PDB file of C-alpha atoms and ligand atoms in Angstrom:
ATOM      1  CA  UNK A   3      35.634-128.325  66.786  1.00 36.00           C
ATOM      2  CA  UNK A   4      32.574-130.424  66.086  1.00 35.00           C
ATOM      3  CA  UNK A   5      29.409-129.041  64.492  1.00 36.00           C
ATOM      4  CA  UNK A   6      25.878-130.171  65.285  1.00 34.00           C
ATOM      5  CA  UNK A   7      23.853-130.904  62.185  1.00 36.00           C
ATOM      6  CA  UNK A   8      20.117-130.244  62.774  1.00 35.00           C
ATOM      7  CA  UNK A   9      18.923-133.013  60.434  1.00 36.00           C
ATOM      8  CA  UNK A  10      20.734-135.870  62.062  1.00 34.00           C
ATOM      9  CA  UNK A  11      21.200-134.527  65.583  1.00 34.00           C
ATOM     10  CA  UNK A  12      24.680-136.012  65.488  1.00 35.00           C
ATOM     11  CA  UNK A  13      28.074-134.414  65.628  1.00 36.00           C
ATOM     12  CA  UNK A  14      30.079-134.195  62.452  1.00 38.00           C
ATOM     13  CA  UNK A  15      33.796-133.674  62.414  1.00 46.00           C
ATOM     14  CA  UNK A  16      34.641-130.279  60.927  1.00 62.00           C
ATOM     15  CA  UNK A  17      37.834-129.495  59.040  1.00 76.00           C
ATOM     16  CA  UNK A  18      39.631-128.162  62.113  1.00 91.00           C
ATOM     17  CA  UNK A  19      42.600-129.989  63.586  1.00 97.00           C
ATOM     18  CA  UNK A  20      44.488-130.366  66.864  1.00 98.00           C
ATOM     19  CA  UNK A  21      48.213-130.446  66.174  1.00 98.00           C
ATOM     20  CA  UNK A  22      50.789-131.219  68.861  1.00 98.00           C
ATOM     21  CA  UNK A  23      54.346-129.975  68.377  1.00 98.00           C
ATOM     22  CA  UNK A  24      57.144-131.418  70.488  1.00 98.00           C
ATOM     23  CA  UNK A  25      60.814-130.909  69.846  1.00 98.00           C
ATOM     24  CA  UNK A  26      64.488-131.252  70.741  1.00 98.00           C
ATOM     25  CA  UNK A  27      64.255-134.619  72.487  1.00 98.00           C
ATOM     26  CA  UNK A  28      68.037-135.225  72.192  1.00 96.00           C
ATOM     27  CA  UNK A  29      67.833-138.997  72.663  1.00 96.00           C
ATOM     28  CA  UNK A  30      71.251-140.632  72.890  1.00 93.00           C
ATOM     29  CA  UNK A  31      72.460-143.959  71.505  1.00 91.00           C
ATOM     30  CA  UNK A  32      71.509-145.645  74.800  1.00 87.00           C
ATOM     31  CA  UNK A  33      68.532-145.244  77.077  1.00 88.00           C
ATOM     32  CA  UNK A  34      70.637-143.987  79.998  1.00 85.00           C
ATOM     33  CA  UNK A  35      71.898-140.986  77.983  1.00 85.00           C
ATOM     34  CA  UNK A  36      71.775-137.630  79.775  1.00 87.00           C
ATOM     35  CA  UNK A  37      72.019-134.006  78.656  1.00 89.00           C
ATOM     36  CA  UNK A  38      73.400-131.716  81.386  1.00 88.00           C
ATOM     37  CA  UNK A  39      72.509-134.445  83.876  1.00 87.00           C
ATOM     38  CA  UNK A  40      68.912-134.914  82.643  1.00 90.00           C
ATOM     39  CA  UNK A  41      67.880-138.317  81.273  1.00 94.00           C
ATOM     40  CA  UNK A  42      66.373-137.365  77.928  1.00 95.00           C
ATOM     41  CA  UNK A  43      64.405-140.608  77.440  1.00 96.00           C
ATOM     42  CA  UNK A  44      62.716-140.007  80.795  1.00 96.00           C
ATOM     43  CA  UNK A  45      61.880-136.347  80.118  1.00 97.00           C
ATOM     44  CA  UNK A  46      60.458-137.228  76.672  1.00 98.00           C
ATOM     45  CA  UNK A  47      58.271-139.884  78.292  1.00 97.00           C
ATOM     46  CA  UNK A  48      57.144-137.361  80.935  1.00 98.00           C
ATOM     47  CA  UNK A  49      56.106-134.929  78.157  1.00 98.00           C
ATOM     48  CA  UNK A  50      54.303-137.698  76.240  1.00 98.00           C
ATOM     49  CA  UNK A  51      52.386-138.591  79.411  1.00 98.00           C
ATOM     50  CA  UNK A  52      51.540-134.903  79.872  1.00 98.00           C
ATOM     51  CA  UNK A  53      50.227-134.724  76.284  1.00 98.00           C
ATOM     52  CA  UNK A  54      48.160-137.848  76.889  1.00 98.00           C
ATOM     53  CA  UNK A  55      46.609-136.293  80.019  1.00 98.00           C
ATOM     54  CA  UNK A  56      45.991-132.841  78.502  1.00 98.00           C
ATOM     55  CA  UNK A  57      44.933-133.675  74.939  1.00 97.00           C
ATOM     56  CA  UNK A  58      41.805-135.813  74.616  1.00 95.00           C
ATOM     57  CA  UNK A  59      41.745-135.417  70.827  1.00 96.00           C
ATOM     58  CA  UNK A  60      44.844-135.205  68.638  1.00 97.00           C
ATOM     59  CA  UNK A  61      44.909-135.194  64.829  1.00 97.00           C
ATOM     60  CA  UNK A  62      48.616-134.823  64.137  1.00 97.00           C
ATOM     61  CA  UNK A  63      51.925-134.998  66.013  1.00 98.00           C
ATOM     62  CA  UNK A  64      54.963-133.092  64.703  1.00 98.00           C
ATOM     63  CA  UNK A  65      58.501-133.292  66.045  1.00 98.00           C
ATOM     64  CA  UNK A  66      60.692-130.391  64.904  1.00 98.00           C
ATOM     65  CA  UNK A  67      64.183-131.812  65.156  1.00 98.00           C
ATOM     66  CA  UNK A  68      67.087-132.757  67.403  1.00 97.00           C
ATOM     67  CA  UNK A  69      65.244-136.033  67.820  1.00 97.00           C
ATOM     68  CA  UNK A  70      68.590-137.717  68.544  1.00 96.00           C
ATOM     69  CA  UNK A  71      71.648-136.104  70.108  1.00 91.00           C
ATOM     70  CA  UNK A  72      74.180-137.602  67.693  1.00 90.00           C
ATOM     71  CA  UNK A  73      72.113-138.644  64.682  1.00 91.00           C
ATOM     72  CA  UNK A  74      72.154-142.244  65.905  1.00 92.00           C
ATOM     73  CA  UNK A  75      69.803-144.903  64.493  1.00 94.00           C
ATOM     74  CA  UNK A  76      69.183-146.328  67.989  1.00 94.00           C
ATOM     75  CA  UNK A  77      67.876-142.945  69.152  1.00 95.00           C
ATOM     76  CA  UNK A  78      65.384-142.764  66.261  1.00 96.00           C
ATOM     77  CA  UNK A  79      64.126-146.288  66.904  1.00 96.00           C
ATOM     78  CA  UNK A  80      63.662-145.607  70.627  1.00 96.00           C
ATOM     79  CA  UNK A  81      61.961-142.287  69.850  1.00 97.00           C
ATOM     80  CA  UNK A  82      59.458-144.016  67.592  1.00 97.00           C
ATOM     81  CA  UNK A  83      58.831-146.843  70.073  1.00 97.00           C
ATOM     82  CA  UNK A  84      58.279-144.369  72.909  1.00 97.00           C
ATOM     83  CA  UNK A  85      55.883-142.139  70.920  1.00 98.00           C
ATOM     84  CA  UNK A  86      53.944-145.183  69.674  1.00 97.00           C
ATOM     85  CA  UNK A  87      53.611-146.470  73.258  1.00 97.00           C
ATOM     86  CA  UNK A  88      51.302-143.491  73.870  1.00 98.00           C
ATOM     87  CA  UNK A  89      49.913-142.383  70.496  1.00 98.00           C
ATOM     88  CA  UNK A  90      48.721-143.975  67.276  1.00 96.00           C
ATOM     89  CA  UNK A  91      48.052-140.674  65.468  1.00 96.00           C
ATOM     90  CA  UNK A  92      50.066-139.630  62.386  1.00 96.00           C
ATOM     91  CA  UNK A  93      53.586-138.481  63.267  1.00 97.00           C
ATOM     92  CA  UNK A  94      55.810-136.246  61.145  1.00 97.00           C
ATOM     93  CA  UNK A  95      59.382-135.183  61.884  1.00 97.00           C
ATOM     94  CA  UNK A  96      62.204-133.114  60.419  1.00 98.00           C
ATOM     95  CA  UNK A  97      65.926-132.963  61.163  1.00 98.00           C
ATOM     96  CA  UNK A  98      67.748-130.555  63.491  1.00 98.00           C
ATOM     97  CA  UNK A  99      71.439-129.712  63.772  1.00 97.00           C
ATOM     98  CA  UNK A 100      72.090-132.733  66.032  1.00 97.00           C
ATOM     99  CA  UNK A 101      70.322-135.153  63.673  1.00 97.00           C
ATOM    100  CA  UNK A 102      71.337-137.079  60.596  1.00 96.00           C
ATOM    101  CA  UNK A 103      68.865-136.099  57.867  1.00 96.00           C
ATOM    102  CA  UNK A 104      69.998-139.147  55.916  1.00 95.00           C
ATOM    103  CA  UNK A 105      69.379-141.676  58.710  1.00 95.00           C
ATOM    104  CA  UNK A 106      66.035-140.016  59.524  1.00 96.00           C
ATOM    105  CA  UNK A 107      64.955-140.271  55.917  1.00 94.00           C
ATOM    106  CA  UNK A 108      65.816-143.988  55.782  1.00 92.00           C
ATOM    107  CA  UNK A 109      64.242-144.661  59.222  1.00 92.00           C
ATOM    108  CA  UNK A 110      61.048-142.742  58.322  1.00 93.00           C
ATOM    109  CA  UNK A 111      60.240-145.207  55.548  1.00 89.00           C
ATOM    110  CA  UNK A 112      60.627-148.290  57.725  1.00 90.00           C
ATOM    111  CA  UNK A 113      58.848-146.695  60.708  1.00 92.00           C
ATOM    112  CA  UNK A 114      55.892-145.370  58.691  1.00 88.00           C
ATOM    113  CA  UNK A 115      56.523-141.746  59.644  1.00 92.00           C
ATOM    114  CA  UNK A 116      54.483-139.249  57.606  1.00 86.00           C
ATOM    115  CA  UNK A 117      55.923-137.572  54.519  1.00 86.00           C
ATOM    116  CA  UNK A 118      56.907-133.916  54.690  1.00 93.00           C
ATOM    117  CA  UNK A 119      53.546-132.601  53.469  1.00 95.00           C
ATOM    118  CA  UNK A 120      50.743-133.311  55.900  1.00 95.00           C
ATOM    119  CA  UNK A 121      47.043-132.529  55.718  1.00 95.00           C
ATOM    120  CA  UNK A 122      45.490-131.697  59.101  1.00 96.00           C
ATOM    121  CA  UNK A 123      41.805-130.836  58.816  1.00 95.00           C
ATOM    122  CA  UNK A 124      41.696-128.414  55.896  1.00 94.00           C
ATOM    123  CA  UNK A 125      45.184-127.111  56.716  1.00 97.00           C
ATOM    124  CA  UNK A 126      48.462-128.046  55.081  1.00 97.00           C
ATOM    125  CA  UNK A 127      51.551-128.561  57.228  1.00 98.00           C
ATOM    126  CA  UNK A 128      54.870-128.367  55.395  1.00 98.00           C
ATOM    127  CA  UNK A 129      57.920-129.851  57.140  1.00 98.00           C
ATOM    128  CA  UNK A 130      61.112-128.093  55.986  1.00 98.00           C
ATOM    129  CA  UNK A 131      64.700-129.282  56.434  1.00 98.00           C
ATOM    130  CA  UNK A 132      66.881-126.371  57.641  1.00 98.00           C
ATOM    131  CA  UNK A 133      69.751-128.605  58.820  1.00 98.00           C
ATOM    132  CA  UNK A 134      73.275-128.235  57.434  1.00 97.00           C
ATOM    133  CA  UNK A 135      75.556-131.273  57.922  1.00 95.00           C
ATOM    134  CA  UNK A 136      78.262-130.504  60.486  1.00 95.00           C
ATOM    135  CA  UNK A 137      76.908-127.034  61.326  1.00 97.00           C
ATOM    136  CA  UNK A 138      74.816-125.666  64.187  1.00 97.00           C
ATOM    137  CA  UNK A 139      73.233-122.871  62.118  1.00 98.00           C
ATOM    138  CA  UNK A 140      70.373-123.367  59.692  1.00 98.00           C
ATOM    139  CA  UNK A 141      70.042-122.855  55.956  1.00 98.00           C
ATOM    140  CA  UNK A 142      67.246-123.650  53.519  1.00 98.00           C
ATOM    141  CA  UNK A 143      68.681-125.222  50.393  1.00 98.00           C
ATOM    142  CA  UNK A 144      67.309-124.065  47.040  1.00 98.00           C
ATOM    143  CA  UNK A 145      65.608-127.474  46.756  1.00 97.00           C
ATOM    144  CA  UNK A 146      63.686-126.832  50.023  1.00 97.00           C
ATOM    145  CA  UNK A 147      62.542-123.389  48.887  1.00 98.00           C
ATOM    146  CA  UNK A 148      61.616-124.765  45.455  1.00 97.00           C
ATOM    147  CA  UNK A 149      59.575-127.503  47.105  1.00 97.00           C
ATOM    148  CA  UNK A 150      57.777-124.999  49.327  1.00 98.00           C
ATOM    149  CA  UNK A 151      57.139-122.730  46.345  1.00 98.00           C
ATOM    150  CA  UNK A 152      55.685-125.683  44.417  1.00 97.00           C
ATOM    151  CA  UNK A 153      53.348-126.601  47.299  1.00 97.00           C
ATOM    152  CA  UNK A 154      52.155-123.005  47.736  1.00 98.00           C
ATOM    153  CA  UNK A 155      51.624-122.439  44.014  1.00 97.00           C
ATOM    154  CA  UNK A 156      49.584-125.655  43.736  1.00 97.00           C
ATOM    155  CA  UNK A 157      47.454-124.979  46.820  1.00 94.00           C
ATOM    156  CA  UNK A 158      44.437-124.410  44.604  1.00 90.00           C
ATOM    157  CA  UNK A 159      41.926-124.799  47.451  1.00 92.00           C
ATOM    158  CA  UNK A 160      43.683-121.980  49.337  1.00 95.00           C
ATOM    159  CA  UNK A 161      44.141-124.178  52.366  1.00 96.00           C
ATOM    160  CA  UNK A 162      45.680-122.358  55.331  1.00 97.00           C
ATOM    161  CA  UNK A 163      49.338-123.369  55.705  1.00 98.00           C
ATOM    162  CA  UNK A 164      51.573-124.025  58.709  1.00 98.00           C
ATOM    163  CA  UNK A 165      55.339-124.331  58.180  1.00 98.00           C
ATOM    164  CA  UNK A 166      57.555-126.282  60.554  1.00 98.00           C
ATOM    165  CA  UNK A 167      61.335-126.253  60.636  1.00 98.00           C
ATOM    166  CA  UNK A 168      64.095-126.708  63.197  1.00 98.00           C
ATOM    167  CA  UNK A 169      65.986-123.399  63.225  1.00 98.00           C
ATOM    168  CA  UNK A 170      64.568-119.985  64.074  1.00 98.00           C
ATOM    169  CA  UNK A 171      64.017-117.760  61.000  1.00 98.00           C
ATOM    170  CA  UNK A 172      64.051-114.621  63.189  1.00 98.00           C
ATOM    171  CA  UNK A 173      66.141-113.617  66.191  1.00 98.00           C
ATOM    172  CA  UNK A 174      64.606-114.763  69.460  1.00 97.00           C
ATOM    173  CA  UNK A 175      66.641-112.293  71.551  1.00 96.00           C
ATOM    174  CA  UNK A 176      69.431-114.527  72.886  1.00 95.00           C
ATOM    175  CA  UNK A 177      72.704-113.514  71.246  1.00 94.00           C
ATOM    176  CA  UNK A 178      74.462-116.874  71.640  1.00 95.00           C
ATOM    177  CA  UNK A 179      71.745-118.909  69.884  1.00 96.00           C
ATOM    178  CA  UNK A 180      70.779-116.205  67.386  1.00 97.00           C
ATOM    179  CA  UNK A 181      74.174-116.864  65.738  1.00 96.00           C
ATOM    180  CA  UNK A 182      72.594-120.162  64.698  1.00 98.00           C
ATOM    181  CA  UNK A 183      69.555-118.768  62.931  1.00 98.00           C
ATOM    182  CA  UNK A 184      68.397-119.767  59.405  1.00 98.00           C
ATOM    183  CA  UNK A 185      71.073-117.838  57.525  1.00 98.00           C
ATOM    184  CA  UNK A 186      68.932-117.244  54.442  1.00 98.00           C
ATOM    185  CA  UNK A 187      65.655-116.556  56.287  1.00 98.00           C
ATOM    186  CA  UNK A 188      65.127-113.503  54.029  1.00 98.00           C
ATOM    187  CA  UNK A 189      64.601-115.871  51.074  1.00 98.00           C
ATOM    188  CA  UNK A 190      61.970-117.774  53.077  1.00 98.00           C
ATOM    189  CA  UNK A 191      60.098-114.584  54.012  1.00 98.00           C
ATOM    190  CA  UNK A 192      60.310-113.289  50.424  1.00 98.00           C
ATOM    191  CA  UNK A 193      58.685-116.486  49.241  1.00 98.00           C
ATOM    192  CA  UNK A 194      55.958-116.850  51.874  1.00 98.00           C
ATOM    193  CA  UNK A 195      55.159-113.130  51.629  1.00 97.00           C
ATOM    194  CA  UNK A 196      53.657-113.896  48.200  1.00 97.00           C
ATOM    195  CA  UNK A 197      51.135-116.362  49.662  1.00 97.00           C
ATOM    196  CA  UNK A 198      48.577-115.102  52.154  1.00 96.00           C
ATOM    197  CA  UNK A 199      47.610-118.688  53.025  1.00 97.00           C
ATOM    198  CA  UNK A 200      50.778-119.076  55.119  1.00 98.00           C
ATOM    199  CA  UNK A 201      49.560-118.398  58.651  1.00 98.00           C
ATOM    200  CA  UNK A 202      52.079-120.003  60.995  1.00 98.00           C
ATOM    201  CA  UNK A 203      55.815-120.753  61.162  1.00 98.00           C
ATOM    202  CA  UNK A 204      56.876-122.843  64.155  1.00 98.00           C
ATOM    203  CA  UNK A 205      60.283-124.221  65.139  1.00 98.00           C
ATOM    204  CA  UNK A 206      62.406-125.824  67.874  1.00 98.00           C
ATOM    205  CA  UNK A 207      66.189-125.402  68.311  1.00 98.00           C
ATOM    206  CA  UNK A 208      66.072-122.576  70.873  1.00 98.00           C
ATOM    207  CA  UNK A 209      64.684-124.751  73.720  1.00 97.00           C
ATOM    208  CA  UNK A 210      62.391-121.927  74.852  1.00 98.00           C
ATOM    209  CA  UNK A 211      58.986-120.425  74.188  1.00 98.00           C
ATOM    210  CA  UNK A 212      58.818-117.533  71.718  1.00 98.00           C
ATOM    211  CA  UNK A 213      55.955-115.678  70.053  1.00 98.00           C
ATOM    212  CA  UNK A 214      56.382-113.155  67.230  1.00 98.00           C
ATOM    213  CA  UNK A 215      54.878-111.872  64.002  1.00 97.00           C
ATOM    214  CA  UNK A 216      56.246-110.965  60.591  1.00 96.00           C
ATOM    215  CA  UNK A 217      54.422-110.157  57.341  1.00 88.00           C
ATOM    216  CA  UNK A 218      51.130-111.196  58.993  1.00 94.00           C
ATOM    217  CA  UNK A 219      52.578-114.616  59.751  1.00 98.00           C
ATOM    218  CA  UNK A 220      52.519-115.755  63.383  1.00 98.00           C
ATOM    219  CA  UNK A 221      55.846-117.098  64.584  1.00 98.00           C
ATOM    220  CA  UNK A 222      56.411-119.579  67.407  1.00 98.00           C
ATOM    221  CA  UNK A 223      59.206-121.440  69.120  1.00 98.00           C
ATOM    222  CA  UNK A 224      58.405-124.427  71.293  1.00 98.00           C
ATOM    223  CA  UNK A 225      60.129-125.601  74.488  1.00 98.00           C
ATOM    224  CA  UNK A 226      62.276-128.732  74.363  1.00 98.00           C
ATOM    225  CA  UNK A 227      61.160-132.050  75.838  1.00 98.00           C
ATOM    226  CA  UNK A 228      64.403-131.924  77.846  1.00 96.00           C
ATOM    227  CA  UNK A 229      66.664-129.042  78.982  1.00 94.00           C
ATOM    228  CA  UNK A 230      65.413-125.425  78.626  1.00 95.00           C
ATOM    229  CA  UNK A 231      67.550-122.428  77.619  1.00 95.00           C
ATOM    230  CA  UNK A 232      66.842-119.147  79.393  1.00 94.00           C
ATOM    231  CA  UNK A 233      65.294-116.490  77.114  1.00 95.00           C
ATOM    232  CA  UNK A 234      66.878-113.088  76.450  1.00 94.00           C
ATOM    233  CA  UNK A 235      70.409-114.146  77.495  1.00 93.00           C
ATOM    234  CA  UNK A 236      73.649-112.998  75.892  1.00 93.00           C
ATOM    235  CA  UNK A 237      75.461-116.196  76.905  1.00 93.00           C
ATOM    236  CA  UNK A 238      74.308-119.814  77.124  1.00 93.00           C
ATOM    237  CA  UNK A 239      72.171-120.112  80.279  1.00 90.00           C
ATOM    238  CA  UNK A 240      70.146-123.117  81.397  1.00 91.00           C
ATOM    239  CA  UNK A 241      66.626-122.276  82.584  1.00 92.00           C
ATOM    240  CA  UNK A 242      64.776-123.827  85.503  1.00 93.00           C
ATOM    241  CA  UNK A 243      61.563-124.049  83.435  1.00 95.00           C
ATOM    242  CA  UNK A 244      60.250-127.573  82.916  1.00 97.00           C
ATOM    243  CA  UNK A 245      60.077-129.597  79.652  1.00 98.00           C
ATOM    244  CA  UNK A 246      56.948-129.073  77.590  1.00 98.00           C
ATOM    245  CA  UNK A 247      55.124-129.070  74.253  1.00 98.00           C
ATOM    246  CA  UNK A 248      52.976-126.718  72.139  1.00 98.00           C
ATOM    247  CA  UNK A 249      49.403-127.343  70.980  1.00 98.00           C
ATOM    248  CA  UNK A 250      47.728-125.741  67.970  1.00 98.00           C
ATOM    249  CA  UNK A 251      43.987-125.680  67.428  1.00 98.00           C
ATOM    250  CA  UNK A 252      43.725-125.029  63.685  1.00 98.00           C
ATOM    251  CA  UNK A 253      40.278-123.765  62.720  1.00 97.00           C
ATOM    252  CA  UNK A 254      38.645-124.370  59.331  1.00 95.00           C
ATOM    253  CA  UNK A 255      38.549-120.616  58.521  1.00 94.00           C
ATOM    254  CA  UNK A 256      42.348-120.210  58.853  1.00 96.00           C
ATOM    255  CA  UNK A 257      42.223-118.810  62.385  1.00 97.00           C
ATOM    256  CA  UNK A 258      43.915-120.732  65.173  1.00 98.00           C
ATOM    257  CA  UNK A 259      44.835-120.749  68.843  1.00 98.00           C
ATOM    258  CA  UNK A 260      47.976-122.111  70.460  1.00 98.00           C
ATOM    259  CA  UNK A 261      49.622-122.555  73.831  1.00 98.00           C
ATOM    260  CA  UNK A 262      52.396-124.316  75.724  1.00 98.00           C
ATOM    261  CA  UNK A 263      52.005-126.883  78.468  1.00 98.00           C
ATOM    262  CA  UNK A 264      54.839-127.978  80.735  1.00 98.00           C
ATOM    263  CA  UNK A 265      55.500-130.896  83.049  1.00 97.00           C
ATOM    264  CA  UNK A 266      54.607-129.926  86.616  1.00 95.00           C
ATOM    265  CA  UNK A 267      54.712-133.093  88.691  1.00 90.00           C
ATOM    266  CA  UNK A 268      58.376-134.159  88.306  1.00 91.00           C
ATOM    267  CA  UNK A 269      61.714-132.960  89.577  1.00 90.00           C
ATOM    268  CA  UNK A 270      64.951-133.287  87.654  1.00 91.00           C
ATOM    269  CA  UNK A 271      68.643-133.041  88.490  1.00 85.00           C
ATOM    270  CA  UNK A 272      70.116-130.670  85.909  1.00 85.00           C
ATOM    271  CA  UNK A 273      73.516-128.983  85.765  1.00 81.00           C
ATOM    272  CA  UNK A 274      72.248-125.395  85.730  1.00 80.00           C
ATOM    273  CA  UNK A 275      75.777-123.964  85.876  1.00 76.00           C
ATOM    274  CA  UNK A 276      76.885-125.530  82.598  1.00 79.00           C
ATOM    275  CA  UNK A 277      78.493-123.120  80.121  1.00 73.00           C
ATOM    276  CA  UNK A 278      77.412-125.114  77.071  1.00 77.00           C
ATOM    277  CA  UNK A 279      76.028-128.407  75.816  1.00 77.00           C
TER     278      UNK A 279
HETATM  279 FE1  LIG B  13      68.170-128.925  70.478  1.00 69.04          FE
END
């Protein structure tokens, strides 16, 4: 939000920030790649166009994993090209279970993608890697928790903090995907419980919207830019909801607002009867 200064009669940027989270793009090695019949390049572009229409001011873009469907370099390059076609703002990403953390790390340097600690207004955003090579579930290595602990202990200005990761640290209510939670989420909550500056944890992975709260921390999951999974289902079920993204308005005083926007003006051919992906 901008503040009017009486002396100058001009608007001065405050230390708030508009952060856009998009996730689970699942881009394949080639542009024609589909997931359950949906072209994932096309649905990502549709979401980027939606963001462009809905968000007149953006400070930071974050992508929370499953950028590529098979951890392929081509997918990362196309992802970057597509995002940059629409936005020049800083972009940060982190790996999901379908990604290659190694290839993403190498690509990030050449593509100029932001490091894992981002300043947005007077907030800090910490990007955590919960991916485990060859596994669908999540786990935060000791090195990730140590890094987070270091950042929180050295946050001398008491900046409000938002954490992003790929896997859900709490159950979202769908048995089949809650098997693939962050297995050591208790260690994460033990750590962040010691720092009242941590306000938000937000993730992808579950391809659905979720809102929760734990230890005074607000918890969010964000819809995928491609196929959606139906909430509160025992077995894998594809939802008819449209691709989307989440916005965060981070206020200077540590308060915030957030919401989800979805594509409305497209129709997709998706295999809704699929038993898995
Ligand atoms: Fe995913």
